[in-house]
XYZ file of C-alpha atoms in Angstrom:
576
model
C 44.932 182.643 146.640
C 44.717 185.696 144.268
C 46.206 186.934 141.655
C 46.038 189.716 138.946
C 48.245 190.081 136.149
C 48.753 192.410 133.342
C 49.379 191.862 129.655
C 52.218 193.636 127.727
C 53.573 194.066 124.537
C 53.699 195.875 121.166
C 50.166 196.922 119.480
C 48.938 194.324 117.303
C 50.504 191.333 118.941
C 47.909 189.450 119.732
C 47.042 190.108 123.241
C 43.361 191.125 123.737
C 42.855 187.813 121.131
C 45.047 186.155 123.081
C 42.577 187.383 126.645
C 39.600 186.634 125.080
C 40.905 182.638 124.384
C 41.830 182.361 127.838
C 38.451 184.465 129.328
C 35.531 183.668 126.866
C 35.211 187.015 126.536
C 37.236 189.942 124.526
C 38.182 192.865 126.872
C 37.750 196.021 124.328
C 34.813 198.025 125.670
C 34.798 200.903 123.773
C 33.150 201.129 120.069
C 36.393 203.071 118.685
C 38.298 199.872 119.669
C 35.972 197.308 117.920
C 35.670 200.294 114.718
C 39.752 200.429 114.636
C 40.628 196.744 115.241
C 42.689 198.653 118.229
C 43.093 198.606 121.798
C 42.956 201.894 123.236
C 41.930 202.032 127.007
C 42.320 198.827 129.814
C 40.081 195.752 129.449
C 39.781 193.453 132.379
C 38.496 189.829 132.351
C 38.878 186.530 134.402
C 40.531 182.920 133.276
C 39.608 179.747 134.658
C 42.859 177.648 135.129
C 43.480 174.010 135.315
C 43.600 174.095 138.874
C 40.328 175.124 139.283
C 41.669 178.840 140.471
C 40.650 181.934 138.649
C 43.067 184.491 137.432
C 42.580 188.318 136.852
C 43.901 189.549 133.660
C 44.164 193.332 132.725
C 44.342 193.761 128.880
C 46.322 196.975 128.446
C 47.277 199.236 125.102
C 50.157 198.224 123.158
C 50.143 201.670 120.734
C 52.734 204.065 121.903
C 50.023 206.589 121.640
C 48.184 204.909 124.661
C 50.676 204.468 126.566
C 49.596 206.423 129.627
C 46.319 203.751 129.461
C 48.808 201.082 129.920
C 50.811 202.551 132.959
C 47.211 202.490 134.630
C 46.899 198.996 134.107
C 50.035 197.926 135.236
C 50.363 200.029 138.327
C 48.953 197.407 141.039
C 49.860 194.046 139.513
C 51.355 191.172 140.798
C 53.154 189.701 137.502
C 52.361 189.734 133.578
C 51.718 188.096 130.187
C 53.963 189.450 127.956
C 52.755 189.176 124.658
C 55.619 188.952 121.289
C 54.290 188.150 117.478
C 56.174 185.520 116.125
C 55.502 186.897 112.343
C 57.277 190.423 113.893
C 59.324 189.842 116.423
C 60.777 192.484 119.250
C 59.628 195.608 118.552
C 60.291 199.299 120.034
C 56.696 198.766 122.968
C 58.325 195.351 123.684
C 60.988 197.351 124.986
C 59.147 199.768 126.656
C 56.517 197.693 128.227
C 59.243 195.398 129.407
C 61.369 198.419 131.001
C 58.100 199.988 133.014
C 57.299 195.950 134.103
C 60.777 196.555 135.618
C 60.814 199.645 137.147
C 57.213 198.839 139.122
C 59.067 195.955 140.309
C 57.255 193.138 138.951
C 59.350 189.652 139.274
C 57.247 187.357 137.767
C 55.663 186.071 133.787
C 54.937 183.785 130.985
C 55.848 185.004 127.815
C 53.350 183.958 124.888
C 54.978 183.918 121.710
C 51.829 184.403 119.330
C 50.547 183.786 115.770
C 52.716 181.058 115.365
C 50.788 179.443 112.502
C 51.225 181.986 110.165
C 55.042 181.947 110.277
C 57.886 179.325 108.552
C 59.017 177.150 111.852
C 62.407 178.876 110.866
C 60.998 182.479 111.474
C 58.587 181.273 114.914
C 61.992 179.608 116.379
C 64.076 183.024 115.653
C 61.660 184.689 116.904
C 61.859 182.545 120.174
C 65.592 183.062 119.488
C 65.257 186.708 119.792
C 62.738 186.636 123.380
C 65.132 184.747 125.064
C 67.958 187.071 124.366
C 65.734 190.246 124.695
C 64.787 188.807 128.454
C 68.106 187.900 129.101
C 69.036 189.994 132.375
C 65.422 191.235 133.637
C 62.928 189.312 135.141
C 61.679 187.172 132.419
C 65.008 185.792 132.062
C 63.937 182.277 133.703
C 60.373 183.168 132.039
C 58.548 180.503 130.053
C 58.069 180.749 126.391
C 55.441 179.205 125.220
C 54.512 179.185 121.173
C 50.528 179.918 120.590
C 48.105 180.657 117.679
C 44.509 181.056 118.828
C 42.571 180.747 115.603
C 44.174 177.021 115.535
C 44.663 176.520 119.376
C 48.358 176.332 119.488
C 49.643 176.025 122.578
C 46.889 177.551 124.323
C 46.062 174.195 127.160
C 49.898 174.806 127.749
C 49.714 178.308 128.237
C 46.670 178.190 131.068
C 49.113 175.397 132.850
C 52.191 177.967 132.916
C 49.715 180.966 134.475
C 48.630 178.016 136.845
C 52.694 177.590 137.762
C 52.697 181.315 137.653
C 49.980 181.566 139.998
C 51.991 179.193 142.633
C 55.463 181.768 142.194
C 53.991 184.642 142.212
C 53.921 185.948 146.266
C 50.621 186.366 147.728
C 49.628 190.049 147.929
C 50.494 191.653 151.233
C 47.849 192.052 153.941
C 48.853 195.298 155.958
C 45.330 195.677 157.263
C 45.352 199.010 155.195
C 43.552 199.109 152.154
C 44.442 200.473 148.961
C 42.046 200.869 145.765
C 43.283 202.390 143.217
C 40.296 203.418 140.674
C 40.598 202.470 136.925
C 37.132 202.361 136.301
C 33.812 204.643 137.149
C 30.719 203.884 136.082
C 26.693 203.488 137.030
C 25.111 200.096 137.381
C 21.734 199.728 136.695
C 19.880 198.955 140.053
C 23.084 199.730 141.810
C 24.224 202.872 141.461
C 27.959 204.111 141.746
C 30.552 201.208 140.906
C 34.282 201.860 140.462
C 36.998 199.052 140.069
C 40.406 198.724 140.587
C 43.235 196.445 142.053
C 43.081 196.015 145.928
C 45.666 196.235 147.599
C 47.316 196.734 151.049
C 44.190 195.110 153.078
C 40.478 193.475 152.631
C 37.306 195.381 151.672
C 33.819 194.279 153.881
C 30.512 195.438 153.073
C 29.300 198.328 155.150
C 32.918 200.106 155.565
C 33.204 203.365 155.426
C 35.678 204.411 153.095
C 37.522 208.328 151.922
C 37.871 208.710 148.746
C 41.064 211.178 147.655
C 41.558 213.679 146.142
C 37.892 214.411 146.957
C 38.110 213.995 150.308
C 34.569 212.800 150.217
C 33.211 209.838 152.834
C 31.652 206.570 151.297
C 30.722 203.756 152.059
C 30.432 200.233 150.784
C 27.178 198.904 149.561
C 28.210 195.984 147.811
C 31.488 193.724 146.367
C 32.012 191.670 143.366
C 34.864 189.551 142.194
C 34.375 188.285 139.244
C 31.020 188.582 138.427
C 30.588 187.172 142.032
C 29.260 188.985 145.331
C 31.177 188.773 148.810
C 30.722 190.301 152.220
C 34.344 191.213 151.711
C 37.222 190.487 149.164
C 41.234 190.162 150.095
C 44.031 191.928 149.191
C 45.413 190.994 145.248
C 41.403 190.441 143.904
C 40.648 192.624 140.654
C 37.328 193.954 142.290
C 34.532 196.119 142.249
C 32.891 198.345 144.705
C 29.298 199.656 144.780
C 29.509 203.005 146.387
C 26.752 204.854 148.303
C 27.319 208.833 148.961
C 28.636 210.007 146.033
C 28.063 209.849 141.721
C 29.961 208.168 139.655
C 30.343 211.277 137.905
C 32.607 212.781 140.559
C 35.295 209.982 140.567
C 37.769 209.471 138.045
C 40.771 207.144 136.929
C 43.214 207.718 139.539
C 41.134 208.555 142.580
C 42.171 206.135 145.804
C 39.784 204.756 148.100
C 41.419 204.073 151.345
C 40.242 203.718 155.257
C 39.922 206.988 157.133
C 43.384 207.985 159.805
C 45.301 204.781 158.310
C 47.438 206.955 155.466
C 49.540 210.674 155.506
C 48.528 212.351 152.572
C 51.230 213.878 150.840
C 52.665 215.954 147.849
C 56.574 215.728 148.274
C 58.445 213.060 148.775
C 61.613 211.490 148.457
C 62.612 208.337 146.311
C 65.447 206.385 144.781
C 65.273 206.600 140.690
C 66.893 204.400 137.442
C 67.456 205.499 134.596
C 67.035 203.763 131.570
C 69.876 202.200 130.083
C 68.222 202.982 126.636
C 68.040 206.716 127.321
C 70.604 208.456 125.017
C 70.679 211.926 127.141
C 71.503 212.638 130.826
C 69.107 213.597 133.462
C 68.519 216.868 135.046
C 65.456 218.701 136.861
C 64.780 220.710 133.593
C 61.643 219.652 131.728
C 58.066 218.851 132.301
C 58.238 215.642 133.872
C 55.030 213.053 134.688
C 54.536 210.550 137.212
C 52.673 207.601 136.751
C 51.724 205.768 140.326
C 49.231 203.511 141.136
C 46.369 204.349 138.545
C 47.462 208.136 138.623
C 48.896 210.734 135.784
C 50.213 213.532 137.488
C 52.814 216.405 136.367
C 55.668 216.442 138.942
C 58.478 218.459 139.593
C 61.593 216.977 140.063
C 65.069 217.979 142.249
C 67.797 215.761 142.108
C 69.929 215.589 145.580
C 73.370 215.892 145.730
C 74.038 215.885 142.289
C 72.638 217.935 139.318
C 72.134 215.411 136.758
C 71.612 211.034 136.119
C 73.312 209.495 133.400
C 71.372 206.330 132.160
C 71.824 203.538 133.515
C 72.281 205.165 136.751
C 69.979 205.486 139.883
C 70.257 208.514 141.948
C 67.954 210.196 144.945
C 65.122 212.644 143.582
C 62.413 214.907 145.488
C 59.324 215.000 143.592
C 56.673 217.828 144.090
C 52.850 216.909 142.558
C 50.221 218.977 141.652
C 47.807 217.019 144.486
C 47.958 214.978 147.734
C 48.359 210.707 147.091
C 48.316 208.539 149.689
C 51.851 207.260 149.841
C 54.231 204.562 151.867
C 57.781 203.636 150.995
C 58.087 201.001 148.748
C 55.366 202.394 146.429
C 56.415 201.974 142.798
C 56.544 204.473 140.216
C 57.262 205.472 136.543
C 58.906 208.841 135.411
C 57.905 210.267 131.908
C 59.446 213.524 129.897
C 56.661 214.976 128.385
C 58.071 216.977 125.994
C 59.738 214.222 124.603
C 57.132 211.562 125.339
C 59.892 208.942 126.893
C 60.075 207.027 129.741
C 63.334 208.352 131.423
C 62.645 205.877 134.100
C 60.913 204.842 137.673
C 61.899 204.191 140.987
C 60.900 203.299 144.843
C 59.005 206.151 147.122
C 61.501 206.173 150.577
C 60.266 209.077 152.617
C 56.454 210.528 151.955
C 57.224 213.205 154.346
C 60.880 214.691 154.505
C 61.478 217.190 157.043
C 65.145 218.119 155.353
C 65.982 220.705 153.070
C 66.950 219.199 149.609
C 69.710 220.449 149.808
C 70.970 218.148 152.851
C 68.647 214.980 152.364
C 69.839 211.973 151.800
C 67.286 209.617 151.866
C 67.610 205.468 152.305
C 63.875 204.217 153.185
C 65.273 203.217 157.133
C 63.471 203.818 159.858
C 66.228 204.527 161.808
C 67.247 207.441 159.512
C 63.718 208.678 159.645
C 63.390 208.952 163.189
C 67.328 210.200 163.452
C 65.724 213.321 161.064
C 62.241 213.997 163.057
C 64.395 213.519 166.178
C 60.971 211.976 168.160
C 58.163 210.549 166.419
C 55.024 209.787 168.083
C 54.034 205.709 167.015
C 50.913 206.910 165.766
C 52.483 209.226 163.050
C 55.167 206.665 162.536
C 52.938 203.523 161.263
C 51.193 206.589 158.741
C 54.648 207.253 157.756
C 55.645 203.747 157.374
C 52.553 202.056 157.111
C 53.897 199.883 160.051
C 53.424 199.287 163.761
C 56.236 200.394 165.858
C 56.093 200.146 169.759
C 57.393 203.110 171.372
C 60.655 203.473 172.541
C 59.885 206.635 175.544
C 56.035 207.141 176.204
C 54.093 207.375 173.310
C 57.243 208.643 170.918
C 59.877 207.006 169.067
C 63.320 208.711 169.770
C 66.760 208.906 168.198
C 69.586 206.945 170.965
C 71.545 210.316 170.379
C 68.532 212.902 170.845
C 67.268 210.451 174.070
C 70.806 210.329 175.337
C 71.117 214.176 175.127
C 67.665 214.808 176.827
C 68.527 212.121 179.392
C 71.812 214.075 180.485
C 69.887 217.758 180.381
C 67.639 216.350 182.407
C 70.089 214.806 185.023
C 72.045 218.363 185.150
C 68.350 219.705 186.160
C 67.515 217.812 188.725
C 70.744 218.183 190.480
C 70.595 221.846 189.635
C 66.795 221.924 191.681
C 68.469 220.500 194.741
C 66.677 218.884 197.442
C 63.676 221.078 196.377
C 63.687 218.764 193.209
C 62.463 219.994 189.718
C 58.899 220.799 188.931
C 57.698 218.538 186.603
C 54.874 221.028 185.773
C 57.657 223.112 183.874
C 59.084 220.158 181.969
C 57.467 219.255 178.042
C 55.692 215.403 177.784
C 58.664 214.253 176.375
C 60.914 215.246 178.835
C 58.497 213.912 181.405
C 58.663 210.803 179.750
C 62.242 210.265 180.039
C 62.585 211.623 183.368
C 60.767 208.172 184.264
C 63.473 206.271 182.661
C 66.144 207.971 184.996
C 66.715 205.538 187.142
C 68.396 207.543 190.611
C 65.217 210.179 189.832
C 62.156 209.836 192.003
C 58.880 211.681 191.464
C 56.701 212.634 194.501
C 54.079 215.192 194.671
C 55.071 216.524 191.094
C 58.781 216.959 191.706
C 61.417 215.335 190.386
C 64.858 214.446 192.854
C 68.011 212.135 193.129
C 66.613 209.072 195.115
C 70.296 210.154 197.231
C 68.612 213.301 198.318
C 66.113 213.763 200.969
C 62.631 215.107 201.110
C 62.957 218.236 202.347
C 59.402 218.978 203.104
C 58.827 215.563 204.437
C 58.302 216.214 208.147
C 58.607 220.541 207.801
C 58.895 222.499 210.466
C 56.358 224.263 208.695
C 53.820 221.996 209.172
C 54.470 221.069 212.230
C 53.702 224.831 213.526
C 50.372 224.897 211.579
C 49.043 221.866 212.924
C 49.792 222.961 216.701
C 47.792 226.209 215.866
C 44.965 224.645 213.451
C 42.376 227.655 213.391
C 44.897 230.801 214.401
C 48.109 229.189 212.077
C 51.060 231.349 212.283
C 52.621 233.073 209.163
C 55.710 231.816 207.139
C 57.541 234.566 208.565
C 56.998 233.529 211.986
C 58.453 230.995 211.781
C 61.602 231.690 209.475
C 59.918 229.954 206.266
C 59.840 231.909 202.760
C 56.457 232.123 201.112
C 57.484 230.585 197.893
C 58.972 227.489 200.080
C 54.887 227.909 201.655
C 53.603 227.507 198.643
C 54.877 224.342 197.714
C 53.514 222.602 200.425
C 50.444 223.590 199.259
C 51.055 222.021 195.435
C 51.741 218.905 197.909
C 48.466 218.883 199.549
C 49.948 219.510 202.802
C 48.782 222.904 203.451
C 46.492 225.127 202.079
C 46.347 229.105 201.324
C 43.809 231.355 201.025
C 43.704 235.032 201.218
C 47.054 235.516 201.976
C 46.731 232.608 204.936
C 48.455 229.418 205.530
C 45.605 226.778 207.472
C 47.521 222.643 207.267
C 45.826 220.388 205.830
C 44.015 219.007 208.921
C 42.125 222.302 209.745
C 39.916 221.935 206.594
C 39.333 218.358 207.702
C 38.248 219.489 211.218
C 36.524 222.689 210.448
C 34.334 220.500 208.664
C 33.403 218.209 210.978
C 32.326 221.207 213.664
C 30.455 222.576 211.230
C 28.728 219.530 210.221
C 27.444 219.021 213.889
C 26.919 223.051 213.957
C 24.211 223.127 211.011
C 22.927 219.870 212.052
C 21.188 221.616 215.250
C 20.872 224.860 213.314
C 20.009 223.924 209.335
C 18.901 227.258 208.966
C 22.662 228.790 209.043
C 25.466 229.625 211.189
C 26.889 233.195 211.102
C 30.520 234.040 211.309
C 30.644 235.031 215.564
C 29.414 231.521 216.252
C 31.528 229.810 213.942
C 34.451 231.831 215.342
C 33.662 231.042 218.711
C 33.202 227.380 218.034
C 36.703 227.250 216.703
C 38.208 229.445 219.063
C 39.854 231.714 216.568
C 39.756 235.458 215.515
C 37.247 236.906 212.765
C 40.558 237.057 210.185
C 41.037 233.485 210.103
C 37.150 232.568 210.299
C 36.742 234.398 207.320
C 39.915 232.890 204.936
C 39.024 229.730 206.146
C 34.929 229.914 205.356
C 36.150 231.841 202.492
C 38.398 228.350 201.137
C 35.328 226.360 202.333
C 32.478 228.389 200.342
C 34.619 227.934 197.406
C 34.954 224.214 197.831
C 31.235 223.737 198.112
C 31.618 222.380 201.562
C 29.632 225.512 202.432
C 27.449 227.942 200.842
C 26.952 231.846 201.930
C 23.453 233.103 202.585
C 23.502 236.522 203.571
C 24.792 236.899 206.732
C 24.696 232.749 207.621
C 26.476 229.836 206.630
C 24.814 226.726 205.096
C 25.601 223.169 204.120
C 27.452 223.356 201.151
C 27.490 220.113 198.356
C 30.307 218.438 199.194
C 29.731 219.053 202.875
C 30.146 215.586 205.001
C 30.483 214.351 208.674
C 33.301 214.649 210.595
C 36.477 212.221 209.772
């Protein structure tokens, strides 16, 4: 099993100290972090636990000023080590960092209660004291405290064996077959080339996958995985890991960009999603201001309409449709964080329900069902469903999914057409694929020769008197008039295969079938052609229906015109 987690707290807690006891090694990267004594962007490093497991930790920015660094960090992770100073106690990014933790939905931590040795045991326990009551209610409320100091060691044996417990809590990541990556890092590996990282989710990575990158839209493939520090033919779902690219520079990908499979995601803009407030916020709501969203590893600006109401108090969840400056590939249940920028707050986060809505805003109401989705789209093919929902459905009519009201509708327009069409029966030919597709679920509907009747009514061309006068008169057939038959009633026992037409003349079926043989046995004594007066002859007909019916067999390749003659055609074969 995997698992990455995410440290959070106020700036100057403790926390990269605190990742570099666990890791061996201290996760600020950057030379204006090690200058300032100050974490500014994400570090990332790995911590051997008792167990013998590894765990992933992701070092993020406590200062307020940084705090779009830390929504990157925290945007794929499984559960977190929230980080309080004993010698300070709860302070305004303990709040804040413990809010977002909510509102992406993570359920799990340890809380490390830090630089315990330099406090009175009076001020260390109120500061436990005040953790305790400050998790009370969230998801840290059943949380572990555990007291550490890492220049004297305090606690720290005791803190590995909580992430080990942690570990065994925390659900394994899910394994949809589709993954996710969403890029913190971009850089270039000596000897390697392009290497981004991230936290995978959604599905595995294997060496030699192709892979799109978004918003690019620019085809890659895999060259080469590490976990760390470790290389594998492919890595699982939850891993911290790192992909060496081939068809692109590491120049042209940034914090932010997704790697996912090709056809397995709907790219989208818009989409609809339940939001909370903050209980903290001191001001309502509304669509006015320059709002950001914060999803996955990306920092977008977003417009925001509220539905059905104009404004959220705090406190208070409500339905939003969020517009973004470029296309993310989205599925319900994807977590988010809301930010006012002109007041640089969280306002709060919420749960993506619909990546595609089809209803105005005005009249959406969305709830994250599929049930209501499909009720909206009416039919939904399975294919565009599972991008939708980022599951398998089976189809409930063909190759669609179908509202019971909309099926139940089509079922009865159907039924009032069929009886409508008579014994004739509808033509299928003028019905849409979905309509075709229920017709087969009608269960007093039969479909012969590409019509559609009640099973109660009776073939009316089966046995036509039609037919019956062509085949007496093979090679000199009579005309629809002659024998009291309309030409449009003709004409459908053609589409049947029964008869055929050509120029204007009705020949059944069986005069092709014998013409051919004669004239088989007619170009086997004379290869060198056949002209129209012996072929008329032979069939003891007049030159008018020699000529339609060579003229239907020329353009069936059973014969071929040479000048005057006839010759073996392609498709020409011995008699039946």
């Amino acid at each position: 099993m995997s698992l990455t987690i995410a440290t959070a707290g106020h700036v100057d807690h403790g926390k990269s100290t605190l990742v570099e006891a666990l890791t061996g090694s201290h996760p600020d990267r950057l030379a204006a972090e090690a200058a300032r004594g100050l974490t500014i962007d994400l570090g990332f490093g790995a911590a051997q636990l008792p167990s013998g497991r590894t765990l992933s930790i992701v070092d993020v920015p406590g200062h307020e000023r940084f705090i779009r660094n830390m929504l990157a960090g925290v945007g794929a992770i499984d559960a977190c080590l929230f980080v309080v100073a004993a010698n300070e106690g709860w302070m305004p990014q303990s709040e804040e960092h413990l809010r977002i933790l909510e509102l992406l939905g993570v359920s799990q931590g340890v809380i490390a209660l830090t630089k315990v040795a330099i406090c009175e045991p009076d001020i260390a326990h109120l500061a436990h004291l005040e953790v305790t009551e400050k998790a009370a209610g969230t998801f840290l409320a059943d949380a572990p405290v555990v007291p550490t100091d890492v220049p004297t060691g305090i606690g720290l044996q005791e803190l590995r064996s909580e992430l080990d417990r942690l570990l065994d809590r925390t659900p394994v990541a899910a394994n949809n077959q589709r993954p996710r990556l969403w890029v913190d890092r971009s850089f270039a590996a000596k000897g390697a080339g392009t290497v981004v990282t991230g936290t995978l989710g959604g599905g595995p990575l294997h060496i030699g996958e192709e892979l799109l990158l978004h918003p690019n839209n620019h085809m890659v493939r895999v060259r080469a995985l590490q976990t760390h520090h470790q290389e594998y033919a492919s890595i699982a779902p939850g891993n911290r890991v790192a992909v060496n690219l081939t068809g692109i520079g590491y120049q042209q990908i940034n914090r932010g960009h997704v790697l996912v499979k090709p056809a397995q995601w709907h790219l989208t803009n818009c989409f609809d999603a339940s939001v909370a407030i903050l209980s903290t916020l001191n001001h309502q709501v509304s669509r006015r201001g320059a709002h950001t969203i914060y999803i996955g590893t990306s920092e977008l600006p977003a417009k925001m309409r509220i539905l059905g109401q104009q404004t959220i108090e705090p406190a208070d969840t409500g339905l939003v449709r969020l517009y973004l400056q470029r296309k993310l590939p989205l599925l319900p249940g994807d977590r988010f964080v809301l930010r006012e920028s002109g007041r640089a707050e969280t306002i709060g986060g919420g749960t993506v329900l619909d990546v595609a809505p089809v209803l105005a805003a005005s009249k959406a109401n969305p709830d994250g069902s599929i049930h209501r989705l499909i009720a909206e789209r009416g039919w939904v093919e399975a294919k565009e469903l599972a991008l939708l929902t980022g599951q398998n459905h089976q189809p409930t009519v063909g190759r669609w999914l179908v509202s019971p009201s909309l099926l139940e509708q089509t079922k009865i327009k159907l039924r009032q057409a069929v009886a409508d069409a008579g014994s004739v029966g509808l033509d299928i030919a003028t019905c849409s694929d979905k309509e075709r597709a229920v017709l087969g679920l009608l269960a007093e509907v039969v479909i012969s020769n590409g019509r559609a009747r009640n099973s109660a009514q009776p073939d009316p061309f089966q046995d036509h008197p039609y037919i019956v006068a062509l085949q007496s008169a093979l090679f000199a057939p009579p005309s629809p008039v002659d024998v009291g038959v309309e030409v449009l009633e003709a004409r459908e026992l053609t589409k049947r295969g029964l008869a055929i037409e050509q120029n204007g003349i009705f020949f059944a079926a069986e005069a092709v079938v014998e013409a051919q043989g004669v004239l088989t046995e007619m170009l086997h004594n004379k290869p060198e052609g056949i002209t129209v007066a012996e072929i008329r002859q032979r069939l003891g007909t007049s030159r008018k229906y020699a000529l339609a019916l060579l003229a239907y067999l020329d353009a069936n390749g059973i014969t071929r015109r040479r000048e005057d003659v006839r010759i073996a055609g392609p498709r020409l074969t011995g008699p039946a």
